[in-house]
Amino acid sequence: MSDPIAAHTVFAELSDAQRAQLAAYGTPESYRAGERLFAEGGDADRFWLIGSGSVALDMRVPGRGEQVIETLSADTVLGWSWLHPPYRWHFGAVAREDTTTVVFDAAAVRDRCADDPAFGYAILRCFTPVIIERLMATRLRVLDLYATPAQAGRPSTEVPS
Amino acid sequence: MTAPAATSVATTAALPLPYRVVSRRVDTYDTVTVELARDSGPLPPFAAGQFAMLTAYGIGEVPISLSGGGASGDRLVHTIRAVGAVTRALTGTAPGGTVGVRGPYGTGWNLRDATGADVVIVAGGIGLAPLRPVVLAALADRARYGRVSVLVGVRTPADLLYGAELRSWADAGIDVEVTVDRPDGDWSGHVGVVTSLLARAAFDPARTVAFICGPEVMMRFTAQGLLTRGVPADRIRVSLERTMRCGAGWCGHCQLGPLLLCRDGPVVDWAGAEPLLSVREL
Ligand SMILES: Cc1cc2nc3c(=O)[nH]c(=O)nc-3n(C[C@H](O)[C@H](O)[C@H](O)COP(=O)(O)OP(=O)(O)OC[C@H]3O[C@@H](n4cnc5c(N)ncnc54)[C@H](O)[C@@H]3O)c2cc1C
Ligand code: FES
């Protein structure tokens, strides 16, 4: 089971022993395009390493249905809400195409982190950059970098036709 | 201070020469591509990455990069996004109409430097326009380069430039990835910032040359992402935009630190650009 993890840069910092420990909690799982991995508000009891394919994070917006807010592709981690109470998904996740993953039993990993602080710290060091990256990406998008003044709500631009 | 990345070509005409709009294609709801030709006299040799000062007669003059044509062609091609009075007039000029052209000005991308290397082209929004000649040149001489990736970030699917052309680039063996910030219901592609595409692009960082054009913040984060992957700073090129007036190094309007960007830019390598971009504008 350690090979699929070794292939992911996310866990490059783990020692071989830690990677083997983590691998014990993982199972390969595939999803068909359109299949939902989890829904907003549900128990965050798992996390995934995406091997191939891609997954869309979405959010229910009243009157507008499920809005995709980000897509995650191969070699990324899906799910970090399991790390902190209340262990609920902030968003939903749907496979955009046929997707292979390794899914981890998050509660078991959490217990292991509590029992073995060195392992717990190493896992946190792997997940913190993921969280920072998602935060930075969100902030950049809030800046609406590609907007013209008109799109940003200032005087309107006449549209060429 | 690292020297500007690319060749600075001597500038010539100080007065705008009249050019005829030969064709006008609406790319998106606010962006138009025009082809310009001269009725008499040869076209000046433009290099990819350089810009012209385009005049909408009676309204004003603005810098616009070359998005096609250039050195070997008999047309100048410019892709223009309507954001204000001058660009609105330029994008609204019908075929047969006349616009003024001064140039070429500024440095070029210097793609030939990437001979034998992987090429990563990262565009944000209208930034794809100045990079289009780089892609076309890479396609025209495909064997000269290793893997070529074009990574494009746009605000919404409706803002995507050159849609059909992007597909033809992909068919011709270039890795093309597009991501949008705000998807609509029909969008089934990637969603998120353009830097997220870097992780999935296949290139050998140590032998890669990267070309980036887009909003300054986007270029900063993209350059940082490339550095993190191991691309050396002097092999990352960005196109820096500052307000320009003369376009020819005379008036000082486009100054950024020791550079006059109309003359020493707009294409500058990241080793030189990075320290300047941390200086706040006055
Ligand atoms: C070297 C260089 C190359 C350029 N190449 C291109 C190109 O290939 N295609 C192209 O469409 N534009 C390009 N630009 C930008 C273009 O020059 C400006 O959009 C233009 O000067 C705006 O003039 P305007 O009179 O139409 O608008 P203004 O009346 O001057 O501006 C209207 C509003 O738009 C804002 N604005 C100005 N420029 C931009 C911009 N780039 N993005 C968003 N908002 C802006 C202004 O702050 C203002 O609020 C380039 C700029 C430089 C310096
Ligand atoms: S615009 Fe005048 S010096 Fe650059």
XYZ file of C-alpha atoms and ligand atoms in Angstrom:
500
model
C 0.000 0.000 0.000
C 2.938 2.403 0.392
C 3.582 2.883 -3.342
C 0.570 5.084 -4.124
C 1.553 7.389 -1.264
C 5.209 7.540 -2.217
C 4.149 8.760 -5.652
C 2.535 11.874 -4.181
C 4.644 14.927 -3.461
C 2.195 15.923 -0.703
C 3.697 13.323 1.600
C 7.288 13.712 0.451
C 8.307 14.925 3.912
C 7.209 11.770 5.737
C 9.874 9.247 6.641
C 9.545 5.809 5.061
C 8.256 4.450 8.371
C 5.654 7.213 8.714
C 4.554 6.700 5.137
C 4.070 3.003 5.819
C 2.057 3.859 8.948
C -0.164 6.193 6.981
C -0.544 3.687 4.170
C -2.072 1.217 6.625
C -5.114 3.506 6.849
C -5.554 3.862 3.098
C -7.577 1.928 0.538
C -7.649 2.442 -3.213
C -10.982 3.679 -4.446
C -12.161 4.799 -7.886
C -15.021 7.081 -8.788
C -16.947 7.454 -12.006
C -17.371 10.889 -13.542
C -20.248 12.617 -11.748
C -20.072 10.436 -8.644
C -20.222 12.379 -5.357
C -17.451 11.732 -2.839
C -19.029 13.748 -0.054
C -21.697 16.359 0.564
C -21.506 19.707 2.325
C -22.177 19.395 6.039
C -21.495 15.641 6.162
C -19.062 13.878 8.532
C -15.460 14.605 7.573
C -14.346 11.078 8.348
C -12.092 10.508 5.317
C -9.550 12.216 3.134
C -8.213 11.332 -0.275
C -5.078 11.420 -2.354
C -6.022 11.946 -5.954
C -4.021 9.640 -8.220
C -5.574 10.490 -11.571
C -8.602 12.392 -12.801
C -9.993 15.426 -11.017
C -12.540 16.398 -8.402
C -14.695 19.519 -8.159
C -15.360 21.172 -4.815
C -18.821 22.659 -4.791
C -21.178 24.573 -2.581
C -24.957 24.755 -2.501
C -26.141 28.270 -3.291
C -29.866 28.822 -2.816
C -31.549 29.414 -6.170
C -28.382 28.579 -8.114
C -27.811 24.937 -7.223
C -24.355 23.466 -6.723
C -21.651 25.970 -7.671
C -18.168 24.667 -8.420
C -15.644 26.687 -6.473
C -12.425 24.860 -7.276
C -11.154 21.772 -9.036
C -8.421 19.552 -7.684
C -6.338 17.346 -9.907
C -3.846 14.506 -9.577
C -1.232 14.605 -6.850
C -3.341 16.705 -4.520
C -5.026 16.046 -1.225
C -8.778 16.256 -1.021
C -10.214 17.046 2.387
C -8.718 18.651 5.437
C -11.876 19.305 7.497
C -11.179 16.016 9.337
C -8.226 17.701 11.057
C -10.244 20.022 13.279
C -13.587 19.927 15.061
C -16.414 19.889 14.221
C -15.149 17.419 11.550
C -17.773 18.396 8.991
C -17.305 19.077 5.286
C -17.375 22.780 4.432
C -17.973 21.951 0.763
C -19.103 19.027 -1.326
C -16.948 17.049 -3.770
C -17.807 15.364 -7.065
C -15.561 13.445 -9.475
C -15.303 15.491 -12.692
C -13.968 12.584 -14.683
C -13.153 8.980 -13.870
C -10.858 9.381 -10.890
C -8.575 7.085 -8.938
C -7.756 7.837 -5.325
C -6.453 6.419 -2.109
C -9.020 7.075 0.605
C -7.913 7.259 4.241
C -9.794 6.523 7.413
C -9.465 9.999 8.946
C -10.667 9.097 12.445
C -8.032 6.381 12.667
C -5.319 8.738 11.401
C -6.448 11.319 13.946
C -6.218 8.777 16.778
C -2.772 7.800 15.622
C -1.716 11.460 15.579
C -2.905 11.822 19.194
C -1.025 8.679 20.287
C 2.169 9.433 18.388
C 3.002 13.183 18.426
C 5.950 12.773 16.034
C 3.621 11.187 13.496
C 0.964 13.819 14.222
C 3.423 16.651 13.716
C 4.659 15.150 10.461
C 1.076 14.827 9.177
C 0.372 18.444 10.141
C 3.502 19.540 8.272
C 2.123 17.817 5.199
C -1.341 19.326 5.477
C -0.444 22.896 6.472
C 0.973 23.783 3.016
C -2.199 22.360 1.443
C -4.351 24.601 3.624
C -2.128 27.636 2.995
C -2.218 27.032 -0.751
C -6.021 26.818 -0.766
C -6.209 29.996 1.329
C -3.860 31.885 -0.994
C -5.758 30.698 -4.062
C -9.005 31.890 -2.513
C -7.541 35.276 -1.650
C -6.213 35.727 -5.177
C -9.609 34.968 -6.621
C -11.292 37.402 -4.250
C -9.018 40.081 -5.758
C -10.759 39.457 -9.097
C -7.477 40.095 -10.877
C -8.723 39.930 -14.449
C -11.676 42.282 -13.956
C -11.894 45.568 -15.840
C -13.002 48.629 -13.879
C -16.446 48.148 -15.431
C -16.650 44.570 -14.195
C -15.454 45.663 -10.789
C -18.470 47.965 -10.600
C -17.007 51.200 -11.885
C -18.087 53.088 -15.036
C -19.249 50.737 -17.744
C -17.393 49.829 -20.912
C -19.196 49.849 -24.214
C -19.148 46.359 -25.591
C -17.834 45.930 -29.128
C -20.231 44.128 -31.436
C 20.306 44.307 -11.409
C 19.912 41.787 -14.131
C 19.777 43.137 -17.629
C 16.476 43.136 -19.460
C 15.692 39.697 -20.792
C 15.453 40.299 -24.416
C 16.580 42.197 -27.441
C 15.815 45.875 -27.548
C 15.136 46.854 -31.127
C 15.985 50.370 -32.220
C 12.861 52.475 -32.533
C 12.159 54.510 -35.590
C 9.071 56.518 -36.381
C 8.250 59.234 -33.853
C 5.020 60.174 -35.598
C 2.128 57.773 -36.007
C 1.790 56.462 -39.549
C -1.676 55.726 -40.883
C -2.545 52.023 -41.096
C -5.683 50.538 -42.563
C -7.807 48.130 -40.548
C -7.901 45.121 -42.854
C -9.980 42.882 -40.654
C -11.700 42.993 -37.306
C -12.691 39.897 -35.340
C -14.712 40.033 -32.149
C -12.983 37.638 -29.734
C -15.100 38.188 -26.652
C -17.722 40.647 -25.447
C -15.008 43.243 -24.723
C -12.064 42.190 -26.858
C -11.370 42.512 -30.560
C -8.485 41.424 -32.798
C -7.577 43.732 -35.668
C -5.214 43.242 -38.578
C -3.476 46.392 -39.757
C -1.705 47.026 -43.059
C 0.108 49.908 -44.672
C -0.997 51.091 -48.075
C 2.528 52.116 -48.965
C 5.962 51.301 -47.641
C 7.231 48.212 -45.895
C 6.058 47.095 -42.480
C 8.633 47.639 -39.739
C 10.090 44.405 -38.329
C 8.220 43.724 -35.069
C 9.394 40.992 -32.687
C 7.103 38.979 -30.415
C 6.767 40.760 -27.075
C 7.170 44.232 -28.554
C 4.374 46.756 -28.684
C 3.146 49.603 -30.871
C 1.687 52.925 -29.859
C -1.737 52.843 -31.524
C -3.604 56.075 -32.155
C -7.337 56.456 -32.399
C -7.302 59.764 -34.264
C -8.785 62.599 -32.281
C -8.981 60.525 -29.109
C -5.558 59.392 -28.029
C -2.733 56.928 -28.168
C -2.087 53.742 -26.166
C 0.497 50.956 -26.099
C -0.753 47.633 -27.493
C 1.363 44.508 -27.915
C 1.702 42.577 -31.095
C -0.493 39.481 -30.973
C 0.399 38.140 -34.404
C 1.902 39.002 -37.786
C 5.109 40.898 -37.259
C 8.532 40.180 -38.634
C 7.669 37.971 -41.579
C 4.102 39.016 -42.320
C 2.524 41.910 -44.174
C 0.121 42.662 -41.328
C 0.325 43.774 -37.732
C -2.126 41.914 -35.547
C -3.308 43.401 -32.263
C -5.795 42.060 -29.755
C -7.364 44.901 -27.826
C -9.591 44.873 -24.785
C -11.951 47.842 -24.528
C -11.400 49.400 -21.116
C -11.489 53.139 -21.812
C -11.865 55.859 -24.423
C -8.929 54.968 -26.669
C -9.269 51.205 -26.591
C -13.007 51.561 -27.144
C -12.357 53.642 -30.248
C -9.684 51.262 -31.523
C -11.839 48.173 -31.017
C -14.737 49.978 -32.659
C -12.863 50.893 -35.868
C -14.394 48.974 -38.759
C -12.404 47.401 -41.623
C -11.379 50.153 -44.027
C -10.932 52.607 -41.158
C -7.592 54.119 -40.255
C -5.572 54.005 -37.065
C -2.145 55.444 -36.336
C 0.850 53.234 -35.573
C 4.191 54.091 -34.030
C 6.756 51.461 -33.269
C 7.991 48.830 -32.763
C 8.948 49.560 -29.209
C 10.394 47.623 -26.320
C 12.049 44.308 -25.770
C 10.878 40.954 -27.125
C 10.304 37.546 -25.543
C 13.355 36.059 -27.268
C 11.968 32.564 -27.633
C 15.076 31.387 -29.497
C 16.883 31.422 -26.151
C 14.723 28.453 -25.238
C 16.209 26.257 -27.975
C 16.398 22.700 -26.659
C 14.493 23.622 -23.493
C 10.970 23.027 -22.287
C 8.762 26.081 -22.728
C 6.095 27.112 -20.232
C 3.775 29.936 -21.263
C 1.456 31.277 -18.575
C -1.206 33.821 -19.486
C -3.759 35.682 -17.421
C -6.723 37.233 -19.245
C -5.710 39.549 -22.094
C -2.106 38.515 -21.302
C -2.580 35.664 -23.757
C -2.513 38.210 -26.606
C 1.170 39.238 -26.295
C 2.090 35.575 -25.785
C 0.283 34.321 -28.890
C 3.271 35.045 -31.187
C 5.458 32.959 -28.868
C 3.113 30.002 -29.231
C 2.922 30.463 -33.000
C 6.707 30.658 -33.271
C 7.111 27.523 -31.129
C 4.595 25.720 -33.339
C 6.314 26.855 -36.521
C 9.613 25.416 -35.321
C 8.338 22.672 -33.020
C 11.437 20.452 -33.156
C 13.566 23.233 -31.726
C 11.914 23.016 -28.277
C 11.135 20.306 -25.751
C 7.690 20.139 -24.156
C 5.604 23.245 -24.689
C 2.839 24.089 -22.203
C 0.335 26.897 -22.467
C -1.459 27.596 -19.172
C -4.278 30.099 -19.314
C -6.290 31.677 -16.498
C -9.371 33.768 -17.182
C -12.110 35.381 -15.146
C -15.048 33.534 -16.713
C -15.423 31.143 -19.681
C -16.734 34.112 -21.715
C -13.379 35.880 -21.281
C -11.390 33.132 -22.987
C -9.503 34.362 -26.049
C -8.754 32.351 -29.189
C -10.942 29.386 -28.169
C -10.761 27.475 -31.472
C -7.104 28.285 -31.839
C -6.327 26.881 -28.392
C -7.827 23.582 -29.523
C -5.685 23.605 -32.669
C -2.578 24.244 -30.559
C -3.461 21.234 -28.429
C -3.975 19.135 -31.588
C -0.526 20.217 -32.753
C 1.135 18.733 -29.669
C 1.158 21.611 -27.221
C -0.125 20.966 -23.733
C -2.937 23.514 -23.315
C -4.699 23.942 -19.972
C -7.327 26.531 -19.159
C -8.689 27.460 -15.757
C -11.424 29.944 -14.900
C -12.004 31.887 -11.703
C -15.787 31.992 -12.038
C -17.324 29.054 -13.892
C -20.801 29.147 -15.325
C -23.135 26.172 -15.449
C -21.737 24.908 -18.769
C -18.088 24.976 -17.825
C -16.704 21.494 -17.300
C -13.032 22.438 -17.182
C -10.651 23.453 -14.458
C -11.690 26.016 -11.818
C -9.177 27.990 -9.769
C -6.179 30.276 -10.052
C -3.752 29.827 -12.928
C -0.941 28.881 -10.543
C -2.822 25.668 -9.738
C -2.107 24.534 -13.311
C 1.641 24.669 -12.694
C 1.522 21.570 -10.522
C 0.103 19.438 -13.325
C 2.180 20.828 -16.182
C 4.936 18.515 -17.394
C 8.305 20.257 -17.678
C 11.837 19.787 -16.487
C 12.399 22.870 -14.286
C 16.160 22.964 -14.700
C 15.828 23.168 -18.467
C 12.734 25.301 -18.802
C 12.217 28.837 -20.042
C 8.963 30.417 -18.859
C 7.039 33.351 -20.314
C 4.366 35.036 -18.204
C 1.939 37.810 -19.067
C -1.059 39.012 -17.104
C -1.905 41.205 -14.141
C 1.157 41.966 -12.024
C -0.076 40.027 -8.981
C -0.754 36.994 -11.148
C 2.753 37.205 -12.636
C 4.270 37.465 -9.143
C 2.537 34.348 -7.884
C 3.224 32.442 -11.081
C 6.912 33.335 -10.962
C 7.048 32.238 -7.313
C 5.355 28.968 -8.244
C 7.898 28.370 -11.009
C 10.795 29.216 -8.677
C 9.417 26.742 -6.133
C 9.437 24.093 -8.829
C 13.065 24.930 -9.558
C 12.966 27.131 -12.657
C 15.871 29.632 -12.350
C 14.839 33.298 -11.984
C 16.793 34.365 -15.056
C 14.823 31.895 -17.185
C 11.456 33.311 -16.153
C 10.290 36.280 -18.250
C 7.453 38.614 -17.467
C 5.917 41.504 -19.381
C 5.643 44.589 -17.179
C 3.044 47.215 -17.980
C 3.238 50.801 -16.830
C 1.405 53.807 -18.214
C 3.230 54.976 -21.297
C 3.291 58.236 -23.150
C 6.194 58.503 -25.611
C 6.902 54.761 -25.781
C 10.438 55.543 -26.851
C 12.422 56.277 -23.713
C 12.091 60.063 -23.756
C 9.462 61.144 -21.234
C 10.035 58.969 -18.165
C 6.373 58.054 -17.724
C 7.024 54.328 -17.657
C 9.887 54.383 -15.181
C 10.237 51.466 -12.804
C 13.390 51.832 -10.703
C 16.330 52.030 -13.094
C 14.249 50.839 -16.065
C 12.239 52.744 -18.604
C 9.824 49.970 -19.388
C 9.000 51.176 -22.888
C 12.674 50.807 -23.774
C 14.148 48.292 -21.280
C 10.885 46.305 -21.082
C 8.120 45.350 -21.243
C 9.759 41.905 -21.229
C 12.120 41.613 -18.275
C 13.520 38.526 -16.623
C 12.303 37.704 -13.129
C 15.741 38.104 -11.558
C 15.560 41.761 -12.556
C 11.823 42.315 -12.139
C 11.305 40.822 -8.685
C 13.169 43.474 -6.636
C 11.474 46.267 -8.628
C 7.969 44.950 -8.098
C 8.374 45.164 -4.334
C 8.771 48.969 -4.693
C 5.476 50.754 -4.223
C 4.360 53.087 -6.978
C 4.377 56.821 -6.197
C 3.509 47.496 -23.003
C 1.999 47.416 -22.961
C 1.357 46.506 -23.784
C -0.041 46.424 -23.767
N -0.636 45.521 -24.597
C -1.986 45.448 -24.627
C -2.644 44.550 -25.513
O -2.031 43.808 -26.275
N -3.987 44.548 -25.513
C -4.723 45.350 -24.670
O -5.956 45.294 -24.724
N -4.129 46.188 -23.807
C -2.783 46.267 -23.777
N -2.176 47.143 -22.927
C -3.025 47.952 -22.042
C -3.524 49.172 -22.787
O -2.456 49.996 -23.123
C -4.532 49.917 -21.881
O -5.671 49.150 -21.711
C -4.898 51.241 -22.516
O -3.826 52.108 -22.384
C -6.129 51.830 -21.856
O -6.363 53.050 -22.500
P -7.814 53.683 -22.624
O -7.637 55.128 -22.999
O -8.692 52.865 -23.475
O -8.368 53.571 -21.181
P -8.189 54.624 -20.018
O -9.241 55.665 -20.165
O -6.747 55.030 -19.905
O -8.529 53.665 -18.836
C -9.857 53.292 -18.547
C -9.863 52.514 -17.261
O -9.245 51.264 -17.509
C -8.188 51.067 -16.612
N -7.192 50.327 -17.338
C -6.235 50.822 -18.154
N -5.514 49.807 -18.640
C -6.039 48.665 -18.167
C -5.729 47.306 -18.314
N -4.691 46.887 -19.062
N -6.501 46.392 -17.652
C -7.535 46.791 -16.879
N -7.858 48.078 -16.702
C -7.120 48.995 -17.324
C -7.739 52.430 -16.180
O -7.141 52.375 -14.904
C -9.051 53.163 -16.150
O -9.748 52.977 -14.958
C -0.786 47.256 -22.906
C -0.137 48.152 -22.062
C 1.247 48.241 -22.086
C 1.929 49.201 -21.171
S 6.845 56.072 -22.043
Fe 8.177 57.759 -22.218
S 9.995 57.015 -21.386
Fe 8.727 55.262 -21.490
